[in-house]
mmCIF file with all atom_site columns, C-alpha atoms in Angstrom:
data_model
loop_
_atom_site.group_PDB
_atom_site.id
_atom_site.type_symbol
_atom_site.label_atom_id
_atom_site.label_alt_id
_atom_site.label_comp_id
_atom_site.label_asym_id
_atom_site.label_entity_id
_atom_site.label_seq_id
_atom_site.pdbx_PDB_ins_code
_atom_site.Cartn_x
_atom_site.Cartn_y
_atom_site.Cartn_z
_atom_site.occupancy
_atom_site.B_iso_or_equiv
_atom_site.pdbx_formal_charge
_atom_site.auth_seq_id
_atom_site.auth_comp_id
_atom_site.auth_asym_id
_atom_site.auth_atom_id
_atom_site.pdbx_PDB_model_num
ATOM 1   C CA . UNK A 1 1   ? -73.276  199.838 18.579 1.00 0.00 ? 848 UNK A CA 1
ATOM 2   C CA . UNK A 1 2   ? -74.895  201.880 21.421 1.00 0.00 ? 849 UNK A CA 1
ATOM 3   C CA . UNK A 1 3   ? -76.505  205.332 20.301 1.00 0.00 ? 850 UNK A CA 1
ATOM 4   C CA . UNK A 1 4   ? -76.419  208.668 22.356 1.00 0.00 ? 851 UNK A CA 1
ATOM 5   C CA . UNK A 1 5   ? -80.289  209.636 23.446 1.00 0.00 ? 852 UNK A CA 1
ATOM 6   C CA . UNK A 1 6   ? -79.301  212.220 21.310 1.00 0.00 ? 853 UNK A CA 1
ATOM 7   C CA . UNK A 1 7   ? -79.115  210.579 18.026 1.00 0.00 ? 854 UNK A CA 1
ATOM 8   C CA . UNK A 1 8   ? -82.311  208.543 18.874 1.00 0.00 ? 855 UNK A CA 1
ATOM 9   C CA . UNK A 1 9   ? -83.965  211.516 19.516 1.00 0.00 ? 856 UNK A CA 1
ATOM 10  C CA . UNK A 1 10  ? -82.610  212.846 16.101 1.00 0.00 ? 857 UNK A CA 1
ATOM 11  C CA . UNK A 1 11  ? -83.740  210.294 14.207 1.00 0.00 ? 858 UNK A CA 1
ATOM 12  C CA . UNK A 1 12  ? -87.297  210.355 15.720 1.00 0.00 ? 859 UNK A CA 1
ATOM 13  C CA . UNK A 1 13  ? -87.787  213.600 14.145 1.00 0.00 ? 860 UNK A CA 1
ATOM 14  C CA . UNK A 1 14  ? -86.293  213.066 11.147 1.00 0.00 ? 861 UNK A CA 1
ATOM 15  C CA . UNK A 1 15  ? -88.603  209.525 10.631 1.00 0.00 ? 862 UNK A CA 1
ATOM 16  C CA . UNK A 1 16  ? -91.813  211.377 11.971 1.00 0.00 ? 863 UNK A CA 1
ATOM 17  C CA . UNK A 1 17  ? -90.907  214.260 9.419  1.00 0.00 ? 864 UNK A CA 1
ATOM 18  C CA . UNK A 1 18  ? -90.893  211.882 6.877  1.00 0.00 ? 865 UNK A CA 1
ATOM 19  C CA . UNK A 1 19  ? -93.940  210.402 8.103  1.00 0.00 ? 866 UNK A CA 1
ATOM 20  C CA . UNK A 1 20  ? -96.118  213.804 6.741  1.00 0.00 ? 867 UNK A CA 1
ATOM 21  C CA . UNK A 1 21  ? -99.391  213.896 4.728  1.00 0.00 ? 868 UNK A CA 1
ATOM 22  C CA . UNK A 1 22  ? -101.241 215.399 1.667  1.00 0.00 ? 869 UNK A CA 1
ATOM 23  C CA . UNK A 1 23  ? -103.210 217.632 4.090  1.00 0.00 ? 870 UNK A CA 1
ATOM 24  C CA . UNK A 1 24  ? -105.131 219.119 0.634  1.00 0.00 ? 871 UNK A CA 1
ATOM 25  C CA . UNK A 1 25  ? -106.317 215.522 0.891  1.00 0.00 ? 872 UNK A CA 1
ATOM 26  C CA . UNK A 1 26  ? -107.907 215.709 4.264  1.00 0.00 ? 873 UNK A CA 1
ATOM 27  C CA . UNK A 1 27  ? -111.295 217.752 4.427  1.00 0.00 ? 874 UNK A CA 1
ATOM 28  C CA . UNK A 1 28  ? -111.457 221.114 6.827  1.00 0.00 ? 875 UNK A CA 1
ATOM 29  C CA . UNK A 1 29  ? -114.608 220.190 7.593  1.00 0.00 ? 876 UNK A CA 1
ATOM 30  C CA . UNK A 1 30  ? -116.817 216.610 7.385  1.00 0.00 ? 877 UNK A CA 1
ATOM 31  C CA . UNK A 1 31  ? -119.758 217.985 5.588  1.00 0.00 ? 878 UNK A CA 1
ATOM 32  C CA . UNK A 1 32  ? -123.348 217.600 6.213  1.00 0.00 ? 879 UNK A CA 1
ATOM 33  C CA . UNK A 1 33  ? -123.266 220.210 9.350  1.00 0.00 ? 880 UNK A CA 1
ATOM 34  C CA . UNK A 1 34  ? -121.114 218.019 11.367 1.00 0.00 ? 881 UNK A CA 1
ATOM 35  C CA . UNK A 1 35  ? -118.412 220.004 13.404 1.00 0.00 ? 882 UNK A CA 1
ATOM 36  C CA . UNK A 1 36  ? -115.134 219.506 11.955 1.00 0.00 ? 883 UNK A CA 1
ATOM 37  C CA . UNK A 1 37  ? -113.852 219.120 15.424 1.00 0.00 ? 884 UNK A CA 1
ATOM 38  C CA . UNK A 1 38  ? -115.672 218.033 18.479 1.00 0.00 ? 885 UNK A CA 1
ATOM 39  C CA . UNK A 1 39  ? -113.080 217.570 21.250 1.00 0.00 ? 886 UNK A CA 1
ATOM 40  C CA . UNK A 1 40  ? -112.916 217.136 25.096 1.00 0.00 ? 887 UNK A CA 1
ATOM 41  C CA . UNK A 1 41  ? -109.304 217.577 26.565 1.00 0.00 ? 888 UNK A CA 1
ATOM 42  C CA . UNK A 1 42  ? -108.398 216.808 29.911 1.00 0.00 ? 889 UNK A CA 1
ATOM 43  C CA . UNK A 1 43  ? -104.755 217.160 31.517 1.00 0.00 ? 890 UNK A CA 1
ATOM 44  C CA . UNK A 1 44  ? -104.247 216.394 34.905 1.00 0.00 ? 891 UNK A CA 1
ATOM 45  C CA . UNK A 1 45  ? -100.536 218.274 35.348 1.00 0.00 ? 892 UNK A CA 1
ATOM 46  C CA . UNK A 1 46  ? -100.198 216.291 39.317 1.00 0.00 ? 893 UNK A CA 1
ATOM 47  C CA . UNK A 1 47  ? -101.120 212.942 37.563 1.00 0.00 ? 894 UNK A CA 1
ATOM 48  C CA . UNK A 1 48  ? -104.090 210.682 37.370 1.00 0.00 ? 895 UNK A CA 1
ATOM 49  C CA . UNK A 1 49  ? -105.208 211.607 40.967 1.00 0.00 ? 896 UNK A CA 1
ATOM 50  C CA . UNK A 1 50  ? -104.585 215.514 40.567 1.00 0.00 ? 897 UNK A CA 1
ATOM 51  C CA . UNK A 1 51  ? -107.153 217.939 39.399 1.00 0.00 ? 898 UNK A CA 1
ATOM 52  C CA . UNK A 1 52  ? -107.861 217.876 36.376 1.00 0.00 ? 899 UNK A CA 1
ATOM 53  C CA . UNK A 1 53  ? -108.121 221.086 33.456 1.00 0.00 ? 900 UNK A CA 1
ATOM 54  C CA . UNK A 1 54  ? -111.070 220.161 30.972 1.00 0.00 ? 901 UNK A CA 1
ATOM 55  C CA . UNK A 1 55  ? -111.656 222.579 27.874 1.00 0.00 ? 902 UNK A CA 1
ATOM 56  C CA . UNK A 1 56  ? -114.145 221.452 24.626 1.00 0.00 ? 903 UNK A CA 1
ATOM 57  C CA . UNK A 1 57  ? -113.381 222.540 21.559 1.00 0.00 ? 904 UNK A CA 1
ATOM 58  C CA . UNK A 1 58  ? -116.020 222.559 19.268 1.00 0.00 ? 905 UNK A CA 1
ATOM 59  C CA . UNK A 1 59  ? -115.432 223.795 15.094 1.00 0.00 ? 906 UNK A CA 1
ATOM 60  C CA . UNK A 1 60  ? -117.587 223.926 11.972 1.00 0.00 ? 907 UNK A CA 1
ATOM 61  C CA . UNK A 1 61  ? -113.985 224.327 10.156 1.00 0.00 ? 908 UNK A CA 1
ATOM 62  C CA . UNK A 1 62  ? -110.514 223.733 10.555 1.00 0.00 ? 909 UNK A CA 1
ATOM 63  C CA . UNK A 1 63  ? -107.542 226.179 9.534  1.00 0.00 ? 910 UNK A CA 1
ATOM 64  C CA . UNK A 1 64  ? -106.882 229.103 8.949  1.00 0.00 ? 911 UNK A CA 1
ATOM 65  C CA . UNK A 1 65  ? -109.996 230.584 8.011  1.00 0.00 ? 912 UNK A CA 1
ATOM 66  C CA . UNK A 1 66  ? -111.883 229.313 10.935 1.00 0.00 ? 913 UNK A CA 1
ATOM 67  C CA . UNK A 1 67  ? -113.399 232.345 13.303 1.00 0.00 ? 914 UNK A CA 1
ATOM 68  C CA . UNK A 1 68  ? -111.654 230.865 16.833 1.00 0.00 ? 915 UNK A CA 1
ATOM 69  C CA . UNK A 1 69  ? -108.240 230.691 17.376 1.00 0.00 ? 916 UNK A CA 1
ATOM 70  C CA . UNK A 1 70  ? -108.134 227.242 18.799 1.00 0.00 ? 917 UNK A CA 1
ATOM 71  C CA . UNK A 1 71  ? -109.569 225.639 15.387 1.00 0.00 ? 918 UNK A CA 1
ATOM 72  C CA . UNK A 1 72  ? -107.442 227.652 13.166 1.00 0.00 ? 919 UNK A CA 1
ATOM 73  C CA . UNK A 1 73  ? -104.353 225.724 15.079 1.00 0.00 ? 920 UNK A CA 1
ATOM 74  C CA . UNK A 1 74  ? -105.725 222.647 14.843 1.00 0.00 ? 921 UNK A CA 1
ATOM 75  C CA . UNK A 1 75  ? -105.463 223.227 10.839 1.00 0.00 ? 922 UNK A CA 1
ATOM 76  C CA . UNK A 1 76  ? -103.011 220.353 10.211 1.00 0.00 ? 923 UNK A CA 1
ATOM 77  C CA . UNK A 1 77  ? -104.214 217.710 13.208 1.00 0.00 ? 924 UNK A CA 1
ATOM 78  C CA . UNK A 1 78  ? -105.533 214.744 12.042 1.00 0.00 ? 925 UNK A CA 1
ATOM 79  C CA . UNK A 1 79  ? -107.503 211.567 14.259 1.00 0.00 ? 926 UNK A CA 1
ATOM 80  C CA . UNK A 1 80  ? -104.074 209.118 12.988 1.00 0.00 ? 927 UNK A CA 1
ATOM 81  C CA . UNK A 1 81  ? -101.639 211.553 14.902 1.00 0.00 ? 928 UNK A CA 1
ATOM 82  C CA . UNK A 1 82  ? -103.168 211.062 18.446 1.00 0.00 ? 929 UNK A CA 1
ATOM 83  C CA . UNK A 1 83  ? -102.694 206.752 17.940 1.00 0.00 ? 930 UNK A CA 1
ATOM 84  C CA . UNK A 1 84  ? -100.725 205.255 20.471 1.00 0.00 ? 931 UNK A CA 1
ATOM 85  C CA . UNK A 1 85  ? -96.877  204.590 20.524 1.00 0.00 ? 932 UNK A CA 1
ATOM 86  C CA . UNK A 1 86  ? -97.150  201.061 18.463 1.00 0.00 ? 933 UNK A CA 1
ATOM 87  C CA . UNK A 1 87  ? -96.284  198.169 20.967 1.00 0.00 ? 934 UNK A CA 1
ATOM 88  C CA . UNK A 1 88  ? -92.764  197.381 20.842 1.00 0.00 ? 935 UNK A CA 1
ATOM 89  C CA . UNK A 1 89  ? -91.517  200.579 19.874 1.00 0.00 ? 936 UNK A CA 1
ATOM 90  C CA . UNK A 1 90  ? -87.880  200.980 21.333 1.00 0.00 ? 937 UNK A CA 1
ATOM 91  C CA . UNK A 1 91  ? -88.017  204.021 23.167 1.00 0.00 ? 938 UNK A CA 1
ATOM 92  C CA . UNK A 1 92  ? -85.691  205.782 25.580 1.00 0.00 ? 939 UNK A CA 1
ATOM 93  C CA . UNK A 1 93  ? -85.908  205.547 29.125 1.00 0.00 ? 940 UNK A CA 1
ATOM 94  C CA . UNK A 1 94  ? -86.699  209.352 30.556 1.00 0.00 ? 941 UNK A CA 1
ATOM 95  C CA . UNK A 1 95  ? -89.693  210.022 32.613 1.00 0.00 ? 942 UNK A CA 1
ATOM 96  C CA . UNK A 1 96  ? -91.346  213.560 31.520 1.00 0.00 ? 943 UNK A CA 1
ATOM 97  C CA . UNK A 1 97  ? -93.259  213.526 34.738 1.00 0.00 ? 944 UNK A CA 1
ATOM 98  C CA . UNK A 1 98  ? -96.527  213.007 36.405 1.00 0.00 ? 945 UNK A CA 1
ATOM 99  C CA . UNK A 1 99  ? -98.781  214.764 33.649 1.00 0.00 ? 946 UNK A CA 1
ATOM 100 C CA . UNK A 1 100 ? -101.588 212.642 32.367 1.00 0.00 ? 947 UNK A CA 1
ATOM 101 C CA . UNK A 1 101 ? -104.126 213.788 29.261 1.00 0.00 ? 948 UNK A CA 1
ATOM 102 C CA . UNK A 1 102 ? -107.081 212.273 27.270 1.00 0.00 ? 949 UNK A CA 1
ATOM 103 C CA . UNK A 1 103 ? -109.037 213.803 24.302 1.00 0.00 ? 950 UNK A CA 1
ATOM 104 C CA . UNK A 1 104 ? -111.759 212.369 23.558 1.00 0.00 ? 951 UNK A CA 1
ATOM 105 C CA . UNK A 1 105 ? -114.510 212.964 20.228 1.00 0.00 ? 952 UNK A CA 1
ATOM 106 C CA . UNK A 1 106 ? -114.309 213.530 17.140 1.00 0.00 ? 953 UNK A CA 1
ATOM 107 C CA . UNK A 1 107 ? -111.863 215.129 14.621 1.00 0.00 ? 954 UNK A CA 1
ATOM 108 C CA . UNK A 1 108 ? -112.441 215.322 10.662 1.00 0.00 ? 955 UNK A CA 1
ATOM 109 C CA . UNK A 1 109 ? -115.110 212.539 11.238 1.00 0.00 ? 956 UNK A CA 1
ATOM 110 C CA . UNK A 1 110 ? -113.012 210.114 12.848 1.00 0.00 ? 957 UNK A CA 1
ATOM 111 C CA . UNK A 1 111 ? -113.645 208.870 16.840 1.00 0.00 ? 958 UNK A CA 1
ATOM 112 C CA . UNK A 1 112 ? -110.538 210.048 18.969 1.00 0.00 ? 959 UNK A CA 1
ATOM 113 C CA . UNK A 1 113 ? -110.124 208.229 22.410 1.00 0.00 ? 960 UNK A CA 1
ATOM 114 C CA . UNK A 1 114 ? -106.683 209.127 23.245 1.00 0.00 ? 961 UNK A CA 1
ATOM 115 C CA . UNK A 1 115 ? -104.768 209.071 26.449 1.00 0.00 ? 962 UNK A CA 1
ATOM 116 C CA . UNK A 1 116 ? -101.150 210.627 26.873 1.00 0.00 ? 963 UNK A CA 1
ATOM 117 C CA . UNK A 1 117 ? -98.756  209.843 29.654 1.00 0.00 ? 964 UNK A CA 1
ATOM 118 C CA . UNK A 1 118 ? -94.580  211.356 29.571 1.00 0.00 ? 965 UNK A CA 1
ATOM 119 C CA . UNK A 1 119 ? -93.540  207.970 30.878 1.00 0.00 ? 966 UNK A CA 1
ATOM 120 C CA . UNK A 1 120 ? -90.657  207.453 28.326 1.00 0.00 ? 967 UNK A CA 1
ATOM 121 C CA . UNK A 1 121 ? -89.475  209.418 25.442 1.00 0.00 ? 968 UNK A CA 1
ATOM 122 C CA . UNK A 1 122 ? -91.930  207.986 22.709 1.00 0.00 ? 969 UNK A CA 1
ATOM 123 C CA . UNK A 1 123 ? -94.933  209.117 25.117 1.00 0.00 ? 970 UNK A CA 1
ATOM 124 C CA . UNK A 1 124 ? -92.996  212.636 25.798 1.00 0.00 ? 971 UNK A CA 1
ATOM 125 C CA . UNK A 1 125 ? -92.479  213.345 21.610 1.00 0.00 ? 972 UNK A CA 1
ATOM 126 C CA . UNK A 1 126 ? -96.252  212.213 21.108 1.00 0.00 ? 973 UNK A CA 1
ATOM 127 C CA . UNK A 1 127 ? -97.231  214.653 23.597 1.00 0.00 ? 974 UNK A CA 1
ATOM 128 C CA . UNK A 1 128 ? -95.027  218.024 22.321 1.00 0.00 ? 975 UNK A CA 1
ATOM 129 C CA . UNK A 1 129 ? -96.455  216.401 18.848 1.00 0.00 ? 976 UNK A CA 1
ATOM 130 C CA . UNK A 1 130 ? -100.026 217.118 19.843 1.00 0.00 ? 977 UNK A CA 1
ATOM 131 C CA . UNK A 1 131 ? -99.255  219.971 22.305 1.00 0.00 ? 978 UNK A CA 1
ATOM 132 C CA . UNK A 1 132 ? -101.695 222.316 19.882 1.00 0.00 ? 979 UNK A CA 1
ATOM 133 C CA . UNK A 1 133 ? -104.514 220.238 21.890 1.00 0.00 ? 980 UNK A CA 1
ATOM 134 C CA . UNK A 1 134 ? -102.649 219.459 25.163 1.00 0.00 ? 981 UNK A CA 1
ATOM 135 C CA . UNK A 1 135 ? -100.444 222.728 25.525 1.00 0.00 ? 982 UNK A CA 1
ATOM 136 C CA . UNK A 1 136 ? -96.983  222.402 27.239 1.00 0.00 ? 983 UNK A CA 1
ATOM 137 C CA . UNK A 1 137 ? -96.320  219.119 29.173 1.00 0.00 ? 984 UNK A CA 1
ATOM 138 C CA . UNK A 1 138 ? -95.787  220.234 32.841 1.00 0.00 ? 985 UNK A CA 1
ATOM 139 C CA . UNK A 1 139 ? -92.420  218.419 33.447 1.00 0.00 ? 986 UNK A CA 1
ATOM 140 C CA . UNK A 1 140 ? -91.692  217.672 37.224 1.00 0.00 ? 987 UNK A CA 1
#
């Protein structure tokens, strides 16, 4: 039975909708003075060779009764949502373009290291997934 791109595209959302947390569960802030969010993004919209845009984003609290804009977005973003696509994750074949990203620090107490390509459609519905960090994907 061969599906449409469509209906695996459909069914991405639905599983990752299903895939939600108890976000009462997860602090706004880590306690003991630490930021809540200390994060370096880079995006590189020509690719890994292009130049890159680099913004930190630095927050005592998450959500939305932090003072700056960025950190009340970032309300529901948690370290687990920037993983990887899991290794041997069938995913359709459609190249988002050049566009490469990596935010690195540290979120809710947890180290972030992540790097975001729109090589396939896994990597392109991680990165509209996180765009509150990495803003539009420049598709070419």
């Amino acid at each position: 039975m061969r599906l449409s791109a469509a209906t695996v595209a459909a069914l991405l959302v639905v599983l990752i909708a299903g895939c939600g947390g108890d976000d009462a569960a997860e602090p706004s802030g880590s306690g003991g003075g630490e930021p809540a969010a200390k994060l370096t993004v880079t995006v590189r919209p020509d690719g890994p060779d292009g130049p890159a845009r680099r913004r930190t984003i630095e927050c005592a609290r998450l959500g939305p009764n932090a003072p700056e804009s960025a950190c009340r977005r970032l309300a529901g973003l948690t370290a687990d949502q920037l993983a990887p696509v899991p290794a041997g994750t069938a995913c359709t074949q459609i190249y988002g373009g050049p566009a490469v990203a990596q935010v690195r620090g540290e979120l809710r107490g947890k180290p972030v290291d992540a790097r975001f390509e729109l090589t396939d459609g896994c990597e392109i519905e991680r990165w509209d997934r996180n765009r509150v960090l990495l803003h539009d994907a420049p598709r070419g």
